Tab-separated table of N, CA, C and O in Angstrom:
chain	number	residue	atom	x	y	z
F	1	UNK	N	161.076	49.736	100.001
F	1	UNK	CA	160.378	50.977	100.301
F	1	UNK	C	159.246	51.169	99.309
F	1	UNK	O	159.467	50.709	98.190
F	2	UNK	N	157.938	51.831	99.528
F	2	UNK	CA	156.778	52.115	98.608
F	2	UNK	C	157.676	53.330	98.039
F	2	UNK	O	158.487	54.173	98.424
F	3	UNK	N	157.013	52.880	96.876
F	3	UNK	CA	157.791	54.020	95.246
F	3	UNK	C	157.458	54.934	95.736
F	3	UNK	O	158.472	55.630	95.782
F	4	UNK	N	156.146	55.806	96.461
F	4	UNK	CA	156.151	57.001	96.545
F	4	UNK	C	157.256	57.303	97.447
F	4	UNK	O	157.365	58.495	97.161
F	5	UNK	N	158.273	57.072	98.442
F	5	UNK	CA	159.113	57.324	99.243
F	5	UNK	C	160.543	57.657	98.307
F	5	UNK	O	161.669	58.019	98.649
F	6	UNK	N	159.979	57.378	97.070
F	6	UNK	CA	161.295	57.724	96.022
F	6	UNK	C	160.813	58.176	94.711
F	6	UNK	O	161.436	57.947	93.674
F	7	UNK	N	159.832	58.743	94.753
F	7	UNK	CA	159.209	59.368	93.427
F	7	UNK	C	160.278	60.803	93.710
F	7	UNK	O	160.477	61.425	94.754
F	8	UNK	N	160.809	60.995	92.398
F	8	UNK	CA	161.571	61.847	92.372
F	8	UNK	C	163.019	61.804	92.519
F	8	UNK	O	163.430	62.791	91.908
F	9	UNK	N	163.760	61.327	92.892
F	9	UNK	CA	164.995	60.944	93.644
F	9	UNK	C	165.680	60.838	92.429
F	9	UNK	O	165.263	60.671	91.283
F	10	UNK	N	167.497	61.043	93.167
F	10	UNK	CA	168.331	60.562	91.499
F	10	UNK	C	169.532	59.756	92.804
F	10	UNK	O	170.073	60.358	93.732
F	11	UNK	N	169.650	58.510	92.520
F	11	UNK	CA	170.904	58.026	93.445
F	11	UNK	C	171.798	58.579	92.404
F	11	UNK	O	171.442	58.376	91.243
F	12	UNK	N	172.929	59.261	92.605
F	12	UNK	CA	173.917	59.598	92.012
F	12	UNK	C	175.239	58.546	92.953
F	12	UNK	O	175.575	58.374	94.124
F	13	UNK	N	175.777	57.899	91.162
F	13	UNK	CA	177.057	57.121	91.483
F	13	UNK	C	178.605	58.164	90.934
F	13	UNK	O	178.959	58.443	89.788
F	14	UNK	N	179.362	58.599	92.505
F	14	UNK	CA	180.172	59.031	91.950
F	14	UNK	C	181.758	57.946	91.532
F	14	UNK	O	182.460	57.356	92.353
F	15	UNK	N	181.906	57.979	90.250
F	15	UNK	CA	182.262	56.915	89.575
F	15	UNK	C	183.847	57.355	89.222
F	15	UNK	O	184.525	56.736	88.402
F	16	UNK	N	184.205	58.225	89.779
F	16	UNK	CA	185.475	58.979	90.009
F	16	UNK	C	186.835	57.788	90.358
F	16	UNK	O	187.880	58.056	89.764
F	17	UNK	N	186.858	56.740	91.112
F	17	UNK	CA	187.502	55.605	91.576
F	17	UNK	C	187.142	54.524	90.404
F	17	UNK	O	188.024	53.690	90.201
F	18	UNK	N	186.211	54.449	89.775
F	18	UNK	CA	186.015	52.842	88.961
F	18	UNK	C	186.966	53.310	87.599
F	18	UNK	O	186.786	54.280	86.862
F	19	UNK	N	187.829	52.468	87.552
F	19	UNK	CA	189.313	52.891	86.551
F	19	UNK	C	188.674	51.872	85.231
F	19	UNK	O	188.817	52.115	84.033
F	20	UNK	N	187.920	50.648	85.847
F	20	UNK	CA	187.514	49.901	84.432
F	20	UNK	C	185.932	49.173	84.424
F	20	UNK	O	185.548	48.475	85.362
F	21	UNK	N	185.382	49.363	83.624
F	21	UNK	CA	184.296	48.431	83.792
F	21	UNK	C	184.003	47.398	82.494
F	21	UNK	O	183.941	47.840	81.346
F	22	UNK	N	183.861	46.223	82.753
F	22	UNK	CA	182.852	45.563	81.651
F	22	UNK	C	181.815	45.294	81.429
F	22	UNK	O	181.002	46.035	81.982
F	23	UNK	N	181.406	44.520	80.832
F	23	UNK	CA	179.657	44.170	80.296
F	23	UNK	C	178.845	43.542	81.494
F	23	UNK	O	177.658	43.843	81.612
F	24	UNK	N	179.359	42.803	82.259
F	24	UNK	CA	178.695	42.486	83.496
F	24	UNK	C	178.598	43.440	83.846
F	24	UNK	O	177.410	43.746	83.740
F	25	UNK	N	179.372	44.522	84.410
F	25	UNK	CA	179.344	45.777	85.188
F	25	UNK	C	177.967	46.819	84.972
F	25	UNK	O	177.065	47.191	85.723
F	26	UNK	N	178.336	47.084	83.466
F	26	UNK	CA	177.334	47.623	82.357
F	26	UNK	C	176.416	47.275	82.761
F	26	UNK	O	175.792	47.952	83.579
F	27	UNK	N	175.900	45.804	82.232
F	27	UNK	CA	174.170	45.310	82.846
F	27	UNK	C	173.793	45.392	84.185
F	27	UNK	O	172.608	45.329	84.512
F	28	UNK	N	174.870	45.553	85.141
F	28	UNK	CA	174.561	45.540	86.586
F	28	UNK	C	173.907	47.282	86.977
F	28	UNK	O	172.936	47.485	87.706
F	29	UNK	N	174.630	48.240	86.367
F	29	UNK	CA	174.022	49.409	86.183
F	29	UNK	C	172.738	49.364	85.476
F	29	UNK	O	172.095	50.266	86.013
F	30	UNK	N	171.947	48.787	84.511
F	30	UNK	CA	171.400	48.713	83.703
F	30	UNK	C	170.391	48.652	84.513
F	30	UNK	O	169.579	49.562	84.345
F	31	UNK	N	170.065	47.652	85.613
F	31	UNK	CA	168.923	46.564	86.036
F	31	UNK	C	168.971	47.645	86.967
F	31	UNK	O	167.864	48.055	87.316
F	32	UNK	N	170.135	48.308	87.542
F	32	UNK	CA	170.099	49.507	88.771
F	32	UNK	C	168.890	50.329	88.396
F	32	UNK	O	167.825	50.482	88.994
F	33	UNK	N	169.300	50.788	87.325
F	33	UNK	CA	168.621	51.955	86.799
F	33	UNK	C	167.036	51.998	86.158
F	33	UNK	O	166.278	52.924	85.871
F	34	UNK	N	166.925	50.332	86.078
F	34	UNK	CA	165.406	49.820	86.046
F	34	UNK	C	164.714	49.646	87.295
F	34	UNK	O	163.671	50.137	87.728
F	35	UNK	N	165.447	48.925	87.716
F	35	UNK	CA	164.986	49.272	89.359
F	35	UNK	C	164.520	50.575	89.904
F	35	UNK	O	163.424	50.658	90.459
F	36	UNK	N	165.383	51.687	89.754
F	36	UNK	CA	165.000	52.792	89.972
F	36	UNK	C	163.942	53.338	90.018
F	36	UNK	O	163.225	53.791	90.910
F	37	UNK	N	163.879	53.199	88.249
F	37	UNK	CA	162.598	53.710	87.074
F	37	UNK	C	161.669	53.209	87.307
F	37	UNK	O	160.643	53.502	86.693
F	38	UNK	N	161.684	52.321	88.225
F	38	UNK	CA	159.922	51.636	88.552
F	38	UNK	C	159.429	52.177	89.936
F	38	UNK	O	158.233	52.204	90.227
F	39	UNK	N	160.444	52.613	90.787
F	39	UNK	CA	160.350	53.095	92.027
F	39	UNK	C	160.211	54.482	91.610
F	39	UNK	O	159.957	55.140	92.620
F	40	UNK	N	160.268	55.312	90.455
F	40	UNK	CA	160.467	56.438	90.417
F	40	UNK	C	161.033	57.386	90.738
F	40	UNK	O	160.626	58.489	91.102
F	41	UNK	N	162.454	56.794	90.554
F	41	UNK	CA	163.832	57.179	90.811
F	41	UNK	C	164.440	57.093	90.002
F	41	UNK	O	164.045	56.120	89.361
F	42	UNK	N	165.697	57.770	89.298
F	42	UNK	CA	167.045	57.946	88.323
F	42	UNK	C	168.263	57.542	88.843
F	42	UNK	O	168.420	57.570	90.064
F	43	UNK	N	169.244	57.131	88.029
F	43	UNK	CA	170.452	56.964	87.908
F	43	UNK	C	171.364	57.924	87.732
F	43	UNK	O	171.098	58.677	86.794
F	44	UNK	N	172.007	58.074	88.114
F	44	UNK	CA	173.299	59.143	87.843
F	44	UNK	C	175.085	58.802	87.863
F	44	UNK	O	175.680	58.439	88.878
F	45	UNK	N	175.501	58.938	86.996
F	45	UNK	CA	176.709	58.330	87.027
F	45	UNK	C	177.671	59.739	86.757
F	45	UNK	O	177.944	60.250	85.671
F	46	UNK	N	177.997	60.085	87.841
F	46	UNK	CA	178.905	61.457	87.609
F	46	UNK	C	180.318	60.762	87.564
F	46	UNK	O	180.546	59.596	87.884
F	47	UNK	N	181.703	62.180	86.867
F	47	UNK	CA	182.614	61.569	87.180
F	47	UNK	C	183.389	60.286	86.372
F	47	UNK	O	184.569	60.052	86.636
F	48	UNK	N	182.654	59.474	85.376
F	48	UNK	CA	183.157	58.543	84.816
F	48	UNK	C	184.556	59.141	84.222
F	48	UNK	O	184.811	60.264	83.787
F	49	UNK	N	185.462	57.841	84.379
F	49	UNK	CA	186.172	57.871	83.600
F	49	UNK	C	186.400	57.655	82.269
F	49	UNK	O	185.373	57.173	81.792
F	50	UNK	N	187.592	57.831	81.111
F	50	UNK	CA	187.203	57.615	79.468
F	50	UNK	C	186.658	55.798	79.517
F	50	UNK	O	185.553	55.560	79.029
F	51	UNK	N	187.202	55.011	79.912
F	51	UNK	CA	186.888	53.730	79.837
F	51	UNK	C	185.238	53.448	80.275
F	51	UNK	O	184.328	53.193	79.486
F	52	UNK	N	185.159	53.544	81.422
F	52	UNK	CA	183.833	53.172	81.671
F	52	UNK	C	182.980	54.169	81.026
F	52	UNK	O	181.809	53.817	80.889
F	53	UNK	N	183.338	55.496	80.536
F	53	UNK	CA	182.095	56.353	80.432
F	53	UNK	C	181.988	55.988	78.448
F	53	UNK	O	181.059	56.334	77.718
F	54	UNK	N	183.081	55.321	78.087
F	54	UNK	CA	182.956	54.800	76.450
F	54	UNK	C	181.818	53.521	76.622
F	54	UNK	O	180.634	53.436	76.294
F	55	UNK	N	182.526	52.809	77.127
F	55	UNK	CA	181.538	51.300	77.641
F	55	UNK	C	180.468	52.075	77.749
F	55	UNK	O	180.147	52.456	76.623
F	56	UNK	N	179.777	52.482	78.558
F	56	UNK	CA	178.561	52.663	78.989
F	56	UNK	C	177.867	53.547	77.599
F	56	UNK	O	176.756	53.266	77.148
F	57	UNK	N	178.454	54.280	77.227
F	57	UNK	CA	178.097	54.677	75.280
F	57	UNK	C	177.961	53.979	74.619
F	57	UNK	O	176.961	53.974	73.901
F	58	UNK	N	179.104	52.866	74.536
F	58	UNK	CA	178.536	51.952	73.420
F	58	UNK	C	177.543	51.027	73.770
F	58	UNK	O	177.067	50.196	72.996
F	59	UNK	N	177.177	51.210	75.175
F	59	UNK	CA	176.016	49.614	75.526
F	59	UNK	C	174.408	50.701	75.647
F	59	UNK	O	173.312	50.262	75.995
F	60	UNK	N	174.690	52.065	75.275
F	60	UNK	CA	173.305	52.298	75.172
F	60	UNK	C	172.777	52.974	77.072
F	60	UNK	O	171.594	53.115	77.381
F	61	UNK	N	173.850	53.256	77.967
F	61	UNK	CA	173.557	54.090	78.775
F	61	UNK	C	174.098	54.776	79.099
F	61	UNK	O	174.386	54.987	80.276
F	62	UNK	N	174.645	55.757	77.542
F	62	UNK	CA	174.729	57.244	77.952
F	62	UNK	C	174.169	58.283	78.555
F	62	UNK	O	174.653	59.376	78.850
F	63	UNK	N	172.965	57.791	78.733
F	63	UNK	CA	171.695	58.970	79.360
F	63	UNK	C	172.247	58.971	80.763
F	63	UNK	O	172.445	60.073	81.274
F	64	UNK	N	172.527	57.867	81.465
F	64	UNK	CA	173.065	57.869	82.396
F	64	UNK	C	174.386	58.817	83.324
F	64	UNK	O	174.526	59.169	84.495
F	65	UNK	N	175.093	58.944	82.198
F	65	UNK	CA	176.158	59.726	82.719
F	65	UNK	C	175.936	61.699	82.786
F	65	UNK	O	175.400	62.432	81.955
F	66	UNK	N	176.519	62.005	83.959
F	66	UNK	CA	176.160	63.042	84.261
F	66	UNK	C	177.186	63.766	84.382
F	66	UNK	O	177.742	63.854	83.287
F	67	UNK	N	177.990	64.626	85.591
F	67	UNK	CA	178.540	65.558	85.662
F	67	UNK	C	180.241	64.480	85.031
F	67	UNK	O	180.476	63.360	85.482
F	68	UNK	N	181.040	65.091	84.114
F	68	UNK	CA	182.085	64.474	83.424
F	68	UNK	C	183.260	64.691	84.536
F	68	UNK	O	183.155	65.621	85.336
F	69	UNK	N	184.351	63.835	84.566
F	69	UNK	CA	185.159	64.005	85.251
F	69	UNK	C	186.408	64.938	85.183
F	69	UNK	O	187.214	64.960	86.113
């Protein structure tokens, strides 16, 4: 799609079901959320659980997480 068709937008992931994630997982969100940012769109990760929403703190995409579970 042309970026302007998503200037603005937030895909929100509700992350309520993902019980574990690792570092693959992590970078797979990562490249999501670059992807986004070039289309001019956000990430949203509502809902994490303590596991994935620690992971994603310690790898540096806390900005990411949004409404807490």
């Amino acid at each position: 799609q042309p970026a302007a068709d998503m200037a603005d937008c937030t895909v929100v992931l509700d992350a309520r079901q993902l019980v574990a994630l690792d570092t693959t997982g992590a970078e797979a969100l990562r490249e999501l959320s670059q992807a986004l940012a070039e289309r001019g769109a956000a990430l949203r990760i509502d809902h994490a659980l303590p596991q994935p929403a620690g992971l994603l703190q310690r790898c540096g995409l806390g900005a990411l997480l949004g409404a807490p579970d």
